[in-house]
GROMACS .gro file of C-alpha atoms in nm:
model
  147
    1MET     CA    1  -0.851   2.288  -0.759
    2THR     CA    2  -1.156   2.448  -0.598
    3LYS     CA    3  -1.363   2.688  -0.804
    4VAL     CA    4  -1.496   3.017  -0.670
    5ASN     CA    5  -1.830   2.960  -0.496
    6ASP     CA    6  -1.771   2.584  -0.515
    7PRO     CA    7  -1.965   2.428  -0.225
    8TYR     CA    8  -1.741   2.119  -0.243
    9GLU     CA    9  -1.405   2.079  -0.071
   10LEU     CA   10  -1.168   1.785  -0.110
   11ARG     CA   11  -0.955   1.727   0.198
   12ALA     CA   12  -0.687   1.467   0.274
   13GLY     CA   13  -0.779   1.233   0.560
   14VAL     CA   14  -1.023   0.967   0.668
   15PRO     CA   15  -1.362   1.002   0.833
   16SER     CA   16  -1.465   0.883   1.177
   17VAL     CA   17  -1.596   0.527   1.207
   18ASP     CA   18  -1.958   0.645   1.211
   19VAL     CA   19  -1.916   0.879   0.914
   20PHE     CA   20  -1.733   0.607   0.717
   21ARG     CA   21  -2.020   0.364   0.772
   22ARG     CA   22  -2.281   0.627   0.680
   23LEU     CA   23  -2.100   0.732   0.363
   24ARG     CA   24  -2.078   0.370   0.246
   25THR     CA   25  -2.441   0.282   0.314
   26ASP     CA   26  -2.576   0.613   0.179
   27ALA     CA   27  -2.397   0.538  -0.148
   28GLY     CA   28  -2.534   0.183  -0.162
   29LEU     CA   29  -2.215   0.005  -0.057
   30SER     CA   30  -2.218  -0.271   0.204
   31ASP     CA   31  -2.193  -0.179   0.570
   32LYS     CA   32  -1.890  -0.284   0.774
   33SER     CA   33  -1.885  -0.351   1.146
   34PRO     CA   34  -1.764  -0.066   1.369
   35GLU     CA   35  -1.486  -0.292   1.498
   36ALA     CA   36  -1.360  -0.366   1.146
   37VAL     CA   37  -1.371   0.000   1.045
   38ALA     CA   38  -1.183   0.104   1.360
   39LEU     CA   39  -0.906  -0.140   1.266
   40ALA     CA   40  -0.903  -0.038   0.898
   41LEU     CA   41  -0.897   0.341   0.902
   42PRO     CA   42  -0.556   0.384   1.073
   43ASN     CA   43  -0.405   0.160   0.802
   44THR     CA   44  -0.503   0.397   0.522
   45TRP     CA   45  -0.201   0.486   0.307
   46HIS     CA   46  -0.385   0.792   0.176
   47GLY     CA   47  -0.746   0.900   0.202
   48VAL     CA   48  -0.962   1.188   0.091
   49LEU     CA   49  -1.290   1.324   0.214
   50LEU     CA   50  -1.530   1.521   0.000
   51LEU     CA   51  -1.722   1.786   0.193
   52HIS     CA   52  -2.031   1.980   0.089
   53ASP     CA   53  -2.075   2.297   0.294
   54GLY     CA   54  -1.852   2.135   0.557
   55GLN     CA   55  -2.041   1.803   0.574
   56PRO     CA   56  -1.883   1.476   0.450
   57ILE     CA   57  -2.062   1.345   0.139
   58GLY     CA   58  -1.794   1.132  -0.025
   59MET     CA   59  -1.461   0.961   0.022
   60GLY     CA   60  -1.194   0.737  -0.123
   61ARG     CA   61  -0.898   0.554   0.027
   62ILE     CA   62  -0.577   0.384  -0.078
   63VAL     CA   63  -0.457   0.087   0.123
   64GLY     CA   64  -0.153  -0.130   0.066
   65ASP     CA   65   0.199  -0.220   0.168
   66GLY     CA   66   0.345   0.117   0.074
   67GLY     CA   67   0.581  -0.024  -0.187
   68THR     CA   68   0.464  -0.297  -0.422
   69ALA     CA   69   0.087  -0.323  -0.390
   70PHE     CA   70  -0.190  -0.069  -0.346
   71GLN     CA   71  -0.568  -0.090  -0.371
   72ILE     CA   72  -0.817   0.191  -0.417
   73VAL     CA   73  -1.116   0.126  -0.191
   74ASP     CA   74  -1.427   0.288  -0.044
   75MET     CA   75  -1.489   0.519  -0.338
   76CYS     CA   76  -1.832   0.673  -0.285
   77VAL     CA   77  -2.037   0.988  -0.326
   78HIS     CA   78  -2.379   1.044  -0.171
   79PRO     CA   79  -2.651   0.986  -0.436
   80ALA     CA   80  -2.783   1.344  -0.401
   81HIS     CA   81  -2.444   1.470  -0.523
   82GLN     CA   82  -2.368   1.217  -0.795
   83GLY     CA   83  -2.343   1.313  -1.161
   84ARG     CA   84  -2.139   1.629  -1.093
   85GLY     CA   85  -1.789   1.495  -1.154
   86LEU     CA   86  -1.720   1.450  -0.784
   87GLY     CA   87  -1.612   1.088  -0.814
   88ARG     CA   88  -1.364   1.207  -1.075
   89ARG     CA   89  -1.229   1.466  -0.829
   90ILE     CA   90  -1.181   1.200  -0.561
   91MET     CA   91  -1.014   0.962  -0.807
   92ALA     CA   92  -0.787   1.238  -0.939
   93ALA     CA   93  -0.668   1.317  -0.587
   94LEU     CA   94  -0.597   0.950  -0.515
   95THR     CA   95  -0.412   0.884  -0.839
   96GLU     CA   96  -0.210   1.205  -0.804
   97GLU     CA   97  -0.093   1.087  -0.462
   98LEU     CA   98  -0.001   0.745  -0.602
   99GLU     CA   99   0.197   0.904  -0.883
  100ARG     CA  100   0.370   1.135  -0.637
  101ARG     CA  101   0.466   0.881  -0.368
  102ALA     CA  102   0.434   0.521  -0.490
  103PRO     CA  103   0.731   0.347  -0.653
  104ALA     CA  104   0.717   0.324  -1.033
  105THR     CA  105   0.684  -0.057  -1.021
  106ALA     CA  106   0.388  -0.057  -0.780
  107TYR     CA  107   0.076  -0.251  -0.876
  108VAL     CA  108  -0.250  -0.063  -0.814
  109SER     CA  109  -0.579  -0.249  -0.818
  110LEU     CA  110  -0.945  -0.180  -0.750
  111ILE     CA  111  -1.283  -0.344  -0.790
  112ALA     CA  112  -1.519  -0.157  -1.021
  113ASP     CA  113  -1.889  -0.197  -0.943
  114GLY     CA  114  -2.125  -0.142  -1.235
  115PRO     CA  115  -2.075   0.173  -1.442
  116ALA     CA  116  -1.791   0.295  -1.214
  117ARG     CA  117  -1.560   0.105  -1.449
  118HIS     CA  118  -1.596   0.391  -1.698
  119LEU     CA  119  -1.462   0.640  -1.442
  120TYR     CA  120  -1.165   0.417  -1.356
  121GLU     CA  121  -1.081   0.358  -1.723
  122LYS     CA  122  -1.034   0.735  -1.758
  123PHE     CA  123  -0.753   0.705  -1.502
  124GLY     CA  124  -0.573   0.426  -1.688
  125PHE     CA  125  -0.726   0.121  -1.519
  126ALA     CA  126  -0.802  -0.179  -1.739
  127ASP     CA  127  -1.000  -0.499  -1.701
  128THR     CA  128  -0.765  -0.767  -1.566
  129ALA     CA  129  -0.920  -1.023  -1.805
  130ASP     CA  130  -0.762  -0.828  -2.092
  131HIS     CA  131  -0.423  -0.917  -1.939
  132ASP     CA  132  -0.490  -1.288  -1.886
  133SER     CA  133  -0.569  -1.230  -1.518
  134ILE     CA  134  -0.888  -1.267  -1.322
  135GLY     CA  135  -0.990  -1.077  -1.012
  136MET     CA  136  -1.105  -1.295  -0.725
  137TYR     CA  137  -1.250  -1.235  -0.381
  138ARG     CA  138  -1.361  -1.406  -0.063
  139VAL     CA  139  -1.554  -1.258   0.227
  140ILE     CA  140  -1.423  -1.381   0.563
  141GLY     CA  141  -1.697  -1.550   0.762
  142THR     CA  142  -1.859  -1.690   0.448
  143PRO     CA  143  -1.836  -2.069   0.421
  144PHE     CA  144  -1.627  -2.202   0.135
  145GLY     CA  145  -1.834  -2.266  -0.177
  146THR     CA  146  -2.091  -1.991  -0.105
  147ARG     CA  147  -2.105  -1.626  -0.199
   0.00000   0.00000   0.00000
């Protein structure tokens, strides 16, 4: 829901490769190669862009197999616009789409960096350690045994 005189607009879709990379780095997330981003964006199950006066300043995406497993990724808002509930608006749009289209037995995961965990908890996400699970990762191109 957009408020009257609200300079922010939430729109379904994904950004261009260049805008994707800028949004991530502006928000302090790691950069991704243009080639990797070009491969990734068309595989988005659902994405949203947050615009301020028509310019992209935030985004979020859902990726997955479309049936059993989904992951929320690339959640970010430009630092100049943080603290205004905009991350919550992005997350609400993503979770609403999951609840609308994903099967009831689907597993939805995400990685929460720092205080973002508090935002995700408000949408029903819980620490996997509380459920006798542990989240793990590996970056391709990184030798085994290093991080």
